[in-house]
Amino acid sequence: MNDLLNKIQKNTSTSPVKLSSHHLLSIEGMDKLEIQSLIDRADFFANLDKHSDTKFLQGYVVLNVFFENSTRTRVSFELAARRLGAEVINISLINSSIKKGESLLDTASTLNAMKPDLLIVRHPHSGAPILFANYLNCSIINAGDGRHEHPTQALLDALTIKRRIGYLEGLKISICGDIANSRVARSNIHLLTIMGAEVRCVAPPTLMPSGLEKLGVKCFYNMKEGIKNSDVVMLLRLQNERMSGTENPSEREYFKFFGLDETKLSLANSNAVIMHPGPMNRGVEIASALADDTNRSLIKTQVEMGVAVRMSIIEALNYTKHQI
Ligand code: NCD
């Protein structure tokens, strides 16, 4: 079985990946081979010079539709699609259709009439990309929906770890901070457990959702215990915009107990790496010097890997659509 897996993985790194769906809505429901193949193909793209000819998708039309603010995710998708030769149109609907009262279904049908090949959607409500997938003819990528999932972030995080450490299976990975409001945490929990890592969630009780153990993770309310012997410490932003008010901790107090500093990091493995999906609040979830410590911090690599991972996903969705 392992031989077969290796063979398939070798092939997929130099050819497009076929998935079981022409949408990418969540990591939940994907299998190990699909994830591994996307990471391997992205690794191949990451090793190419940026001027290499990867324009396989000429004439392919991508709508980058963002109902929430974004810098790195939106730009990264745009670069990925352009490197594949696609045409990209950015549509910011933060202040537009929603405020004018248009229903999501009407927005979906308007976008459908433009006949895109792919719609990349970020939305403040969980499930919005699923609704688009049900009503549009094109492929849909979830670029973050409410507190639900952010599948491309988890895939780029996995590629970043793979390139630094070489593998995911058996690694101890501590995800620390505002787990309750984080779609990044949820996608990473699914991906890392599917790939055989040992996942720990570290948060104050008000920011730890119930039922996480059912997903195969261990929960810690004390950061020093939660990052002990970890290989990877992944930090999350306090997502105040998704909090109802009562759970907002004071930033100073939060840093004292859940911010990563040298003292807490010294409890992790001596070569443990630090990750953060951004945007990051220095002095709140991470000490500024640690964020900039290029020996330990993979934060810039995460941004870099975003383009390669999104190239591999866009290519895979197009390939899959034409194979079904
Ligand atoms: C994250 C998001 O939007 O969910 N950012 C990102 O995509 N890089 C995390 C966050 O906003 O804190």
Coordinates of C-alpha atoms and ligand atoms in Angstrom, one line a residue:
M1 CA 0.0 0.0 0.0
N2 CA 2.8 2.4 0.9
D3 CA 4.6 1.6 -2.4
L4 CA 1.4 2.4 -4.3
L5 CA 1.0 5.6 -2.3
N6 CA 4.6 6.6 -3.1
K7 CA 4.1 5.9 -6.8
I8 CA 0.9 7.9 -7.0
Q9 CA 2.6 10.8 -5.1
K10 CA 5.6 10.8 -7.4
N11 CA 3.4 11.0 -10.5
T12 CA 1.2 13.7 -9.1
S13 CA 4.0 16.1 -8.3
T14 CA 4.7 16.5 -12.0
S15 CA 1.1 16.3 -13.3
P16 CA -2.2 17.9 -12.1
V17 CA -4.0 16.3 -9.2
K18 CA -7.4 14.7 -9.6
L19 CA -9.7 15.2 -6.7
S20 CA -13.1 13.7 -5.8
S21 CA -14.8 17.1 -6.3
H22 CA -14.3 20.1 -8.6
H23 CA -14.9 22.4 -5.6
L24 CA -12.6 23.0 -2.5
L25 CA -15.1 23.8 0.3
S26 CA -13.4 22.2 3.3
I27 CA -10.6 20.0 4.5
E28 CA -13.2 17.9 6.4
G29 CA -14.1 15.1 3.9
M30 CA -10.8 15.1 2.0
D31 CA -8.6 12.0 2.2
K32 CA -5.0 11.6 2.9
L33 CA -4.0 10.9 -0.6
E34 CA -5.8 14.0 -2.0
I35 CA -4.1 16.2 0.6
Q36 CA -0.7 14.6 0.0
S37 CA -1.0 15.0 -3.7
L38 CA -1.9 18.7 -3.6
I39 CA 1.0 19.3 -1.2
D40 CA 3.5 17.5 -3.5
R41 CA 2.2 19.3 -6.6
A42 CA 2.5 22.6 -4.7
D43 CA 6.0 21.7 -3.6
F44 CA 6.9 21.2 -7.3
F45 CA 5.5 24.7 -8.1
A46 CA 7.4 26.2 -5.2
N47 CA 10.6 24.9 -6.6
L48 CA 10.1 26.5 -10.0
D49 CA 11.5 29.8 -10.9
K50 CA 8.7 32.4 -11.0
H51 CA 9.3 33.0 -14.7
S52 CA 8.9 29.3 -15.6
D53 CA 6.2 28.6 -18.1
T54 CA 3.2 27.4 -16.1
K55 CA 0.5 29.1 -18.2
F56 CA -1.6 26.0 -18.5
L57 CA -4.9 27.8 -18.0
Q58 CA -5.1 30.4 -20.7
G59 CA -8.6 31.6 -21.2
Y60 CA -9.7 30.3 -17.8
V61 CA -11.7 33.0 -15.9
V62 CA -11.4 33.4 -12.2
L63 CA -13.6 35.7 -10.1
N64 CA -12.0 36.6 -6.7
V65 CA -15.1 37.5 -4.7
F66 CA -14.4 38.9 -1.2
F67 CA -17.3 39.8 1.2
E68 CA -14.7 40.4 3.9
N69 CA -11.3 42.2 4.0
S70 CA -8.2 40.3 3.0
T71 CA -4.8 41.2 1.8
R72 CA -2.6 38.2 1.7
T73 CA -5.2 35.6 0.7
R74 CA -6.7 37.7 -2.1
V75 CA -3.3 38.7 -3.5
S76 CA -2.0 35.2 -3.2
F77 CA -5.0 33.7 -5.1
E78 CA -4.6 36.4 -7.8
L79 CA -0.9 35.7 -8.3
A80 CA -1.5 31.9 -8.4
A81 CA -4.2 32.3 -11.0
R82 CA -2.1 34.7 -13.1
R83 CA 0.9 32.4 -12.9
L84 CA -1.3 29.7 -14.4
G85 CA -2.2 32.1 -17.3
A86 CA -5.8 32.7 -16.1
E87 CA -7.7 35.9 -16.3
V88 CA -8.6 37.2 -12.8
I89 CA -11.2 39.7 -11.8
N90 CA -11.3 41.0 -8.2
I91 CA -14.7 41.8 -6.9
S92 CA -14.9 43.4 -3.4
L93 CA -18.5 43.1 -2.1
I94 CA -17.7 44.3 1.4
N95 CA -19.7 47.5 1.0
S96 CA -21.7 46.6 -2.0
S97 CA -24.5 44.1 -2.7
I98 CA -25.0 42.9 0.8
K99 CA -25.6 46.4 2.1
K100 CA -27.9 47.1 -0.8
G101 CA -30.0 44.1 0.4
E102 CA -29.4 41.7 -2.4
S103 CA -29.8 38.1 -1.3
L104 CA -26.8 35.8 -1.5
L105 CA -28.8 33.7 -4.1
D106 CA -29.3 36.8 -6.3
T107 CA -25.6 37.6 -6.0
A108 CA -24.8 33.9 -6.9
S109 CA -27.1 34.1 -10.0
T110 CA -25.6 37.4 -11.1
L111 CA -22.0 36.0 -10.9
N112 CA -23.1 32.8 -12.6
A113 CA -24.4 34.8 -15.6
M114 CA -20.8 36.1 -16.1
K115 CA -19.8 32.4 -16.8
P116 CA -16.6 32.2 -14.8
D117 CA -14.6 29.0 -14.6
L118 CA -13.8 29.4 -10.9
L119 CA -15.2 31.6 -8.1
I120 CA -13.0 32.1 -5.1
V121 CA -15.2 33.3 -2.2
R122 CA -14.6 34.7 1.3
H123 CA -17.7 35.4 3.3
P124 CA -18.4 36.2 7.0
H125 CA -21.1 33.5 7.2
S126 CA -20.2 29.8 7.5
G127 CA -21.6 27.8 4.6
A128 CA -21.8 30.7 2.0
P129 CA -19.3 28.9 -0.3
I130 CA -21.5 25.7 -0.1
L131 CA -24.5 27.7 -1.2
F132 CA -22.5 29.1 -4.2
A133 CA -21.4 25.6 -5.1
N134 CA -25.0 24.5 -5.2
Y135 CA -26.2 27.3 -7.4
L136 CA -23.3 28.1 -9.8
N137 CA -22.0 26.0 -12.6
C138 CA -18.3 26.8 -12.0
S139 CA -15.8 25.5 -9.4
I140 CA -15.8 27.2 -6.0
I141 CA -12.9 27.6 -3.6
N142 CA -13.7 28.6 0.0
A143 CA -11.2 31.4 0.9
G144 CA -12.6 31.5 4.5
D145 CA -16.2 31.3 5.6
G146 CA -17.1 32.7 9.1
R147 CA -15.7 30.4 11.8
H148 CA -16.1 27.3 9.6
E149 CA -13.1 26.5 7.4
H150 CA -10.2 28.1 5.5
P151 CA -8.9 25.0 3.6
T152 CA -6.2 26.7 1.5
Q153 CA -4.6 28.1 4.6
A154 CA -4.3 24.6 6.1
L155 CA -2.8 23.3 2.9
L156 CA -0.2 26.1 2.7
D157 CA 0.6 25.5 6.4
A158 CA 1.1 21.8 5.7
L159 CA 3.4 22.6 2.8
T160 CA 5.4 25.0 4.9
I161 CA 5.9 22.3 7.6
K162 CA 6.8 19.7 5.1
R163 CA 9.5 21.9 3.5
R164 CA 11.0 22.7 6.8
I165 CA 10.7 19.4 8.7
G166 CA 10.1 17.0 5.9
Y167 CA 6.9 15.2 7.1
L168 CA 3.8 15.7 9.2
E169 CA 3.0 12.2 10.6
G170 CA 3.8 12.0 14.3
L171 CA 4.7 15.7 14.8
K172 CA 3.4 17.4 17.9
I173 CA 1.6 20.5 16.8
S174 CA 0.2 23.1 19.3
I175 CA -2.5 25.4 17.9
C176 CA -2.7 28.3 20.4
G177 CA -5.1 31.2 20.8
D178 CA -8.6 32.1 19.7
I179 CA -9.6 28.6 18.5
A180 CA -13.3 29.3 19.0
N181 CA -13.4 32.0 16.3
S182 CA -10.8 30.5 14.0
R183 CA -11.6 28.9 10.6
V184 CA -7.8 28.4 10.3
A185 CA -7.8 26.3 13.4
R186 CA -10.7 24.1 12.2
S187 CA -9.1 23.4 8.8
N188 CA -5.7 22.7 10.4
I189 CA -7.3 20.4 13.0
H190 CA -8.9 18.3 10.2
L191 CA -5.8 18.3 8.0
L192 CA -3.2 17.6 10.6
T193 CA -5.2 14.8 12.2
I194 CA -5.9 13.2 8.8
M195 CA -2.1 13.3 8.1
G196 CA -1.3 11.6 11.4
A197 CA 0.1 14.5 13.5
E198 CA -0.6 14.9 17.2
V199 CA -2.7 18.0 17.5
R200 CA -3.0 20.0 20.7
C201 CA -5.3 23.0 21.2
V202 CA -4.3 25.7 23.7
A203 CA -6.7 28.5 24.7
P204 CA -8.4 30.2 27.6
P205 CA -11.7 28.4 28.4
T206 CA -13.8 31.2 26.8
L207 CA -11.9 30.8 23.5
M208 CA -12.0 26.9 23.4
P209 CA -15.0 25.5 21.7
S210 CA -16.6 22.4 23.2
G211 CA -16.4 19.0 21.5
L212 CA -12.9 19.4 20.1
E213 CA -11.8 16.1 21.6
K214 CA -14.2 14.3 19.3
L215 CA -12.0 15.6 16.4
G216 CA -9.0 13.7 17.9
V217 CA -7.2 16.7 19.6
K218 CA -6.1 17.2 23.1
C219 CA -7.2 20.5 24.8
F220 CA -5.0 22.5 27.2
Y221 CA -6.0 25.6 29.2
N222 CA -2.4 26.3 30.3
M223 CA 0.0 27.3 27.5
K224 CA 3.1 26.0 29.3
E225 CA 1.6 22.5 29.4
G226 CA 0.2 22.8 25.9
I227 CA 3.4 23.5 24.1
K228 CA 5.7 21.2 26.1
N229 CA 7.8 19.2 23.7
S230 CA 6.0 20.5 20.6
D231 CA 7.6 20.5 17.2
V232 CA 5.4 23.3 15.9
V233 CA 3.7 26.2 17.7
M234 CA 1.0 27.7 15.6
L235 CA -0.5 31.0 16.9
L236 CA -3.8 32.6 16.1
R237 CA -5.0 36.2 16.2
L238 CA -7.6 37.2 18.7
Q239 CA -10.5 37.7 16.3
N240 CA -12.3 40.5 18.2
E241 CA -14.6 41.1 15.2
R242 CA -16.2 37.6 15.7
M243 CA -16.5 37.9 19.5
S244 CA -19.8 38.8 21.1
G245 CA -18.1 41.1 23.7
T246 CA -18.0 39.0 26.9
E247 CA -15.1 36.8 25.8
N248 CA -12.8 39.7 24.7
P249 CA -9.7 39.4 27.0
S250 CA -7.5 42.3 27.8
E251 CA -4.5 42.2 25.5
R252 CA -1.9 42.6 28.3
E253 CA -3.4 39.8 30.3
Y254 CA -3.7 37.6 27.2
F255 CA -0.1 38.1 26.3
K256 CA 1.0 37.1 29.9
F257 CA -0.8 33.8 29.8
F258 CA -1.2 32.9 26.1
G259 CA 1.3 35.1 24.2
L260 CA 4.4 33.3 22.9
D261 CA 7.6 34.6 24.5
E262 CA 11.1 33.1 25.0
T263 CA 10.2 31.6 28.3
K264 CA 7.2 29.7 27.1
L265 CA 8.9 28.7 23.8
S266 CA 11.8 27.2 25.8
L267 CA 9.4 24.4 26.9
A268 CA 8.8 23.3 23.3
N269 CA 11.4 21.2 21.4
S270 CA 14.7 22.9 21.1
N271 CA 14.2 23.2 17.3
A272 CA 10.5 23.9 17.4
V273 CA 9.2 26.3 14.7
I274 CA 6.7 29.1 15.0
M275 CA 3.8 29.7 12.6
H276 CA 1.0 32.4 12.3
P277 CA -1.5 32.8 9.5
G278 CA -1.5 36.6 9.8
P279 CA -2.5 39.2 10.3
M280 CA -0.5 39.1 13.5
N281 CA -0.7 41.3 16.5
R282 CA 2.8 41.8 17.9
G283 CA 2.9 41.8 21.7
V284 CA -0.5 40.2 21.9
E285 CA -0.2 36.6 20.6
I286 CA 3.5 36.7 19.9
A287 CA 6.6 38.7 21.1
S288 CA 7.8 40.8 18.3
A289 CA 11.4 39.5 18.4
L290 CA 10.2 35.9 18.0
A291 CA 8.0 36.8 15.0
D292 CA 11.1 38.2 13.3
D293 CA 13.5 35.3 14.3
T294 CA 14.1 33.8 10.9
N295 CA 15.6 30.6 12.5
R296 CA 12.4 29.8 14.2
S297 CA 9.6 31.7 12.6
L298 CA 8.1 30.3 9.3
I299 CA 5.6 33.2 9.0
K300 CA 7.1 34.6 5.8
T301 CA 7.5 31.1 4.3
Q302 CA 3.7 30.6 4.9
V303 CA 3.0 33.6 2.8
E304 CA 5.3 32.4 0.1
M305 CA 3.9 28.9 0.0
G306 CA 0.4 30.4 -0.3
V307 CA 0.9 31.0 -4.0
A308 CA 2.3 27.5 -4.8
V309 CA -0.5 25.8 -2.9
R310 CA -3.2 27.9 -4.6
M311 CA -1.7 27.1 -8.0
S312 CA -1.9 23.4 -7.3
I313 CA -5.5 23.7 -6.1
I314 CA -6.7 25.8 -9.1
E315 CA -5.0 23.5 -11.5
A316 CA -6.5 20.4 -9.7
L317 CA -10.1 21.8 -9.8
N318 CA -9.9 22.5 -13.5
Y319 CA -8.4 19.1 -14.2
T320 CA -11.0 17.4 -12.1
K321 CA -13.9 19.2 -13.7
H322 CA -12.8 18.0 -17.1
Q323 CA -12.2 14.4 -15.9
I324 CA -15.7 13.9 -14.4
Ligands
NCD1 C1 -7.0 34.3 8.6 C2 -8.4 34.4 8.2 O1 -8.8 35.3 7.5 O2 -9.1 33.5 8.7 N1 -6.1 35.1 7.9 C3 -5.7 34.6 6.7 O3 -6.4 34.2 5.8 N2 -4.3 34.6 6.4 C4 -6.8 34.5 10.1 C5 -7.2 35.8 10.7 O4 -7.9 36.6 10.1 O5 -6.8 36.0 11.9

